[in-house]
XYZ file of C-alpha atoms in Angstrom:
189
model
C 0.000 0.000 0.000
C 2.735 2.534 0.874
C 4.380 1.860 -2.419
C 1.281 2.526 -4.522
C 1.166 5.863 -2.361
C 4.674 6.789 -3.520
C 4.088 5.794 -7.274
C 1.045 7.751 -7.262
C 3.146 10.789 -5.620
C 5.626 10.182 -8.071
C 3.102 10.349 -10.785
C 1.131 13.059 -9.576
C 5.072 15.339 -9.362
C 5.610 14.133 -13.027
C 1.958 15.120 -14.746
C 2.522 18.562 -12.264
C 5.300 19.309 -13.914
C 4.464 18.122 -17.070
C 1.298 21.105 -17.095
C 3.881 23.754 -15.976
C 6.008 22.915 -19.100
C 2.787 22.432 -20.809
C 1.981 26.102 -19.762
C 4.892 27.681 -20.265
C 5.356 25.971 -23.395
C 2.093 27.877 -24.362
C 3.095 31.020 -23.074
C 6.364 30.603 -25.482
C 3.598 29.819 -28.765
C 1.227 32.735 -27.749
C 4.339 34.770 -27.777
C 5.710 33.459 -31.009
C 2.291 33.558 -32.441
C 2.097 37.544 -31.874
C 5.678 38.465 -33.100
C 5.041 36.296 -36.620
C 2.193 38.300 -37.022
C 3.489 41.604 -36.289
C 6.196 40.432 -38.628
C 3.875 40.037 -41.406
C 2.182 43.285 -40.864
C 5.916 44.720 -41.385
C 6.546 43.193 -44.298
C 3.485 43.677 -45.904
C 3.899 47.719 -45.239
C 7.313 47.638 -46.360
C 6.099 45.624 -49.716
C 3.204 48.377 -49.959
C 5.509 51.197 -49.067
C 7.973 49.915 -52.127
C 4.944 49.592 -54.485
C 4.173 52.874 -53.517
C 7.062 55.088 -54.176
C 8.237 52.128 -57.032
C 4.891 53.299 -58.884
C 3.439 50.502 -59.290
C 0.531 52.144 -57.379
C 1.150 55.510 -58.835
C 0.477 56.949 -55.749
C 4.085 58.467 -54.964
C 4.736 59.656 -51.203
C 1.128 60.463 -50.266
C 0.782 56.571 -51.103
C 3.904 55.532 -48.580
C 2.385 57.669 -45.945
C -0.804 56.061 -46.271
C 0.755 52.767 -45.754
C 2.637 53.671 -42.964
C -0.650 54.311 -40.955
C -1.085 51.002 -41.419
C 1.334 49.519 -38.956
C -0.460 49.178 -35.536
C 1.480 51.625 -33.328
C 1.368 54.492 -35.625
C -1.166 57.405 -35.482
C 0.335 59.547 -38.270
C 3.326 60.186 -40.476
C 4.993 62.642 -42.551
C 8.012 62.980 -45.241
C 9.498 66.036 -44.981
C 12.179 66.940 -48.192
C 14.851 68.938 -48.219
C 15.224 72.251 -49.964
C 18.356 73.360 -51.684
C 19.140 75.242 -48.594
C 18.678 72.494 -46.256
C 15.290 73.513 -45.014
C 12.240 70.765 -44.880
C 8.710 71.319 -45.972
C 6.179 68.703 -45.500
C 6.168 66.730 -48.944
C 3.458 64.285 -47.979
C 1.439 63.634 -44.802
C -0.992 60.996 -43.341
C -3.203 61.103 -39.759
C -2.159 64.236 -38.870
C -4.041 67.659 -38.777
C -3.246 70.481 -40.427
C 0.164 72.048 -38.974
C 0.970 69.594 -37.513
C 3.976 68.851 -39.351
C 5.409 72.334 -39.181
C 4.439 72.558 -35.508
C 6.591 68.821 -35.052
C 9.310 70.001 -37.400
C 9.541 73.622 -35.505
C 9.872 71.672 -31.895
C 12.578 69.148 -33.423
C 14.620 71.936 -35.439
C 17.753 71.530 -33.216
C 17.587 67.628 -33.242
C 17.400 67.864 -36.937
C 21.127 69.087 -36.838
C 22.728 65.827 -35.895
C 20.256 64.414 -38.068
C 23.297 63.484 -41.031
C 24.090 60.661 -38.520
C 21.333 58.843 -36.912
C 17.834 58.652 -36.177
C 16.035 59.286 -33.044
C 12.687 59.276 -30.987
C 11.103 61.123 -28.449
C 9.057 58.831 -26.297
C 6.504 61.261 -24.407
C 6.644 64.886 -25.942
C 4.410 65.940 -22.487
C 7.900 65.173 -20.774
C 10.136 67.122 -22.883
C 9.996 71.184 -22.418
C 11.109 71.664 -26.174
C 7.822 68.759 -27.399
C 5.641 69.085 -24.858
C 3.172 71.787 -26.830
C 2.690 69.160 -29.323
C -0.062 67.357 -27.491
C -2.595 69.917 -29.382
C -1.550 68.561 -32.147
C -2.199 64.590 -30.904
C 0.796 64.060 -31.103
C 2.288 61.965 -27.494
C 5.500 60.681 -29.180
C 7.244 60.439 -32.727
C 10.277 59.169 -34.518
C 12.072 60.205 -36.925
C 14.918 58.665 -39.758
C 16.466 60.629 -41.453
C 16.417 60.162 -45.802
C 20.362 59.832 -46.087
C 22.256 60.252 -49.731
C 25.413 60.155 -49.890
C 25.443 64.573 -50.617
C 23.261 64.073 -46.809
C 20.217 64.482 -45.883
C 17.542 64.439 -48.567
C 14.699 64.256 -45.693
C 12.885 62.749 -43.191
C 10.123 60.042 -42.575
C 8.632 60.708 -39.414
C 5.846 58.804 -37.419
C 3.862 59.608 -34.419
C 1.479 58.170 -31.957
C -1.406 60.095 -29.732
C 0.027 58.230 -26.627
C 4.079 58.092 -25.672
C 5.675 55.847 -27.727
C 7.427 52.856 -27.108
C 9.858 52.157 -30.538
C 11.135 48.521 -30.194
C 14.510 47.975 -32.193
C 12.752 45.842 -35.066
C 10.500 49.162 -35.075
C 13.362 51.626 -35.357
C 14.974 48.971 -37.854
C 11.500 49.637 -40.250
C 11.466 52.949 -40.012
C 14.988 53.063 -40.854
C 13.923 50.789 -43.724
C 11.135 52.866 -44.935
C 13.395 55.462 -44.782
C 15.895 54.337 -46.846
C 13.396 52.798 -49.709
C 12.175 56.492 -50.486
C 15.322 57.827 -50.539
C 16.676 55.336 -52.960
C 13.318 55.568 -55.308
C 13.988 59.772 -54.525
C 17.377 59.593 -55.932
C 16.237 56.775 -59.069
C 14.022 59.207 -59.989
């Protein structure tokens, strides 16, 4: 008898055990599951944005913002060119309302200087004294990559959200990616 207690101890440890990894196991999946798909969502924005600014959808910058909006944790999104002088104007812009852009690229004018180099992100604009009046303009947090050509800096692609925003590095890597597409279709054409 106290050996059938023990084996049925012993089992009862092993299926325990076996429903934690069980669990975590689906835990792991769930996981998985969510990242594939926000994955795919990438890909199929960065195979819309090329379309886009390829022509195959004739729709040229206004078309690349538009599919921007598209990815989940973006409100709006501009692309700001470059004049001859160095100065950007708004080129093409989607979610956003009007003067917005000029209001964003009038808070970020002395980021833009280092722009030649890298990109960069302001999380919560409420938190920053030189972002924070951008809230009128829904805007909680943006990011920015810069539209680098080997002369410099052609533009910017921009993105925003109405809350802070949280850029992950496959996020950054996008925009980045996004950012480099135009310019390379820019400079083609």
């Amino acid at each position: 008898m106290e050996d059938m207690r023990l084996a049925i101890r012993q089992s009862r440890d092993v299926l325990q055990s076996a429903n934690h990894d069980l669990r975590d196991l689906r835990v792991h999946i769930s996981s998985s599951d969510t990242s594939l798909r926000e994955v795919t969502q990438d890909l199929n924005v960065i195979q819309a944005v090329v379309s886009q600014v390829a022509g195959e959808l004739a729709s040229g910058l206004p078309g690349v913002t538009d599919e921007i909006v598209n990815l989940g944790w973006v409100d709006g999104t501009f692309i700001a060119l470059a004049a001859e002088n160095g100065d950007l104007s708004t080129a093409a812009a989607t979610g956003l309302p009007p003067g917005a852009t000029t209001a964003i690229l009038t808070a970020i004018n002395d980021r833009l200087d280092d722009l030649a180099w890298t990109d960069f992100m302001i999380e919560d604009t409420a938190a920053d004294p030189t972002t924070d009046r951008l809230a009128q303009w829904f805007v909680g947090g943006l990011a920015v990559a810069p539209m680098q050509t080997p002369d410099g800096v052609a533009g910017i692609v921009c993105v925003t959200s109405i809350e802070p925003m949280a850029l992950s590095p496959q996020r950054g890597h996008l925009l980045r990616t996004i950012a480099q597409e135009v310019t390379a279709t820019l400079e083609r054409s």
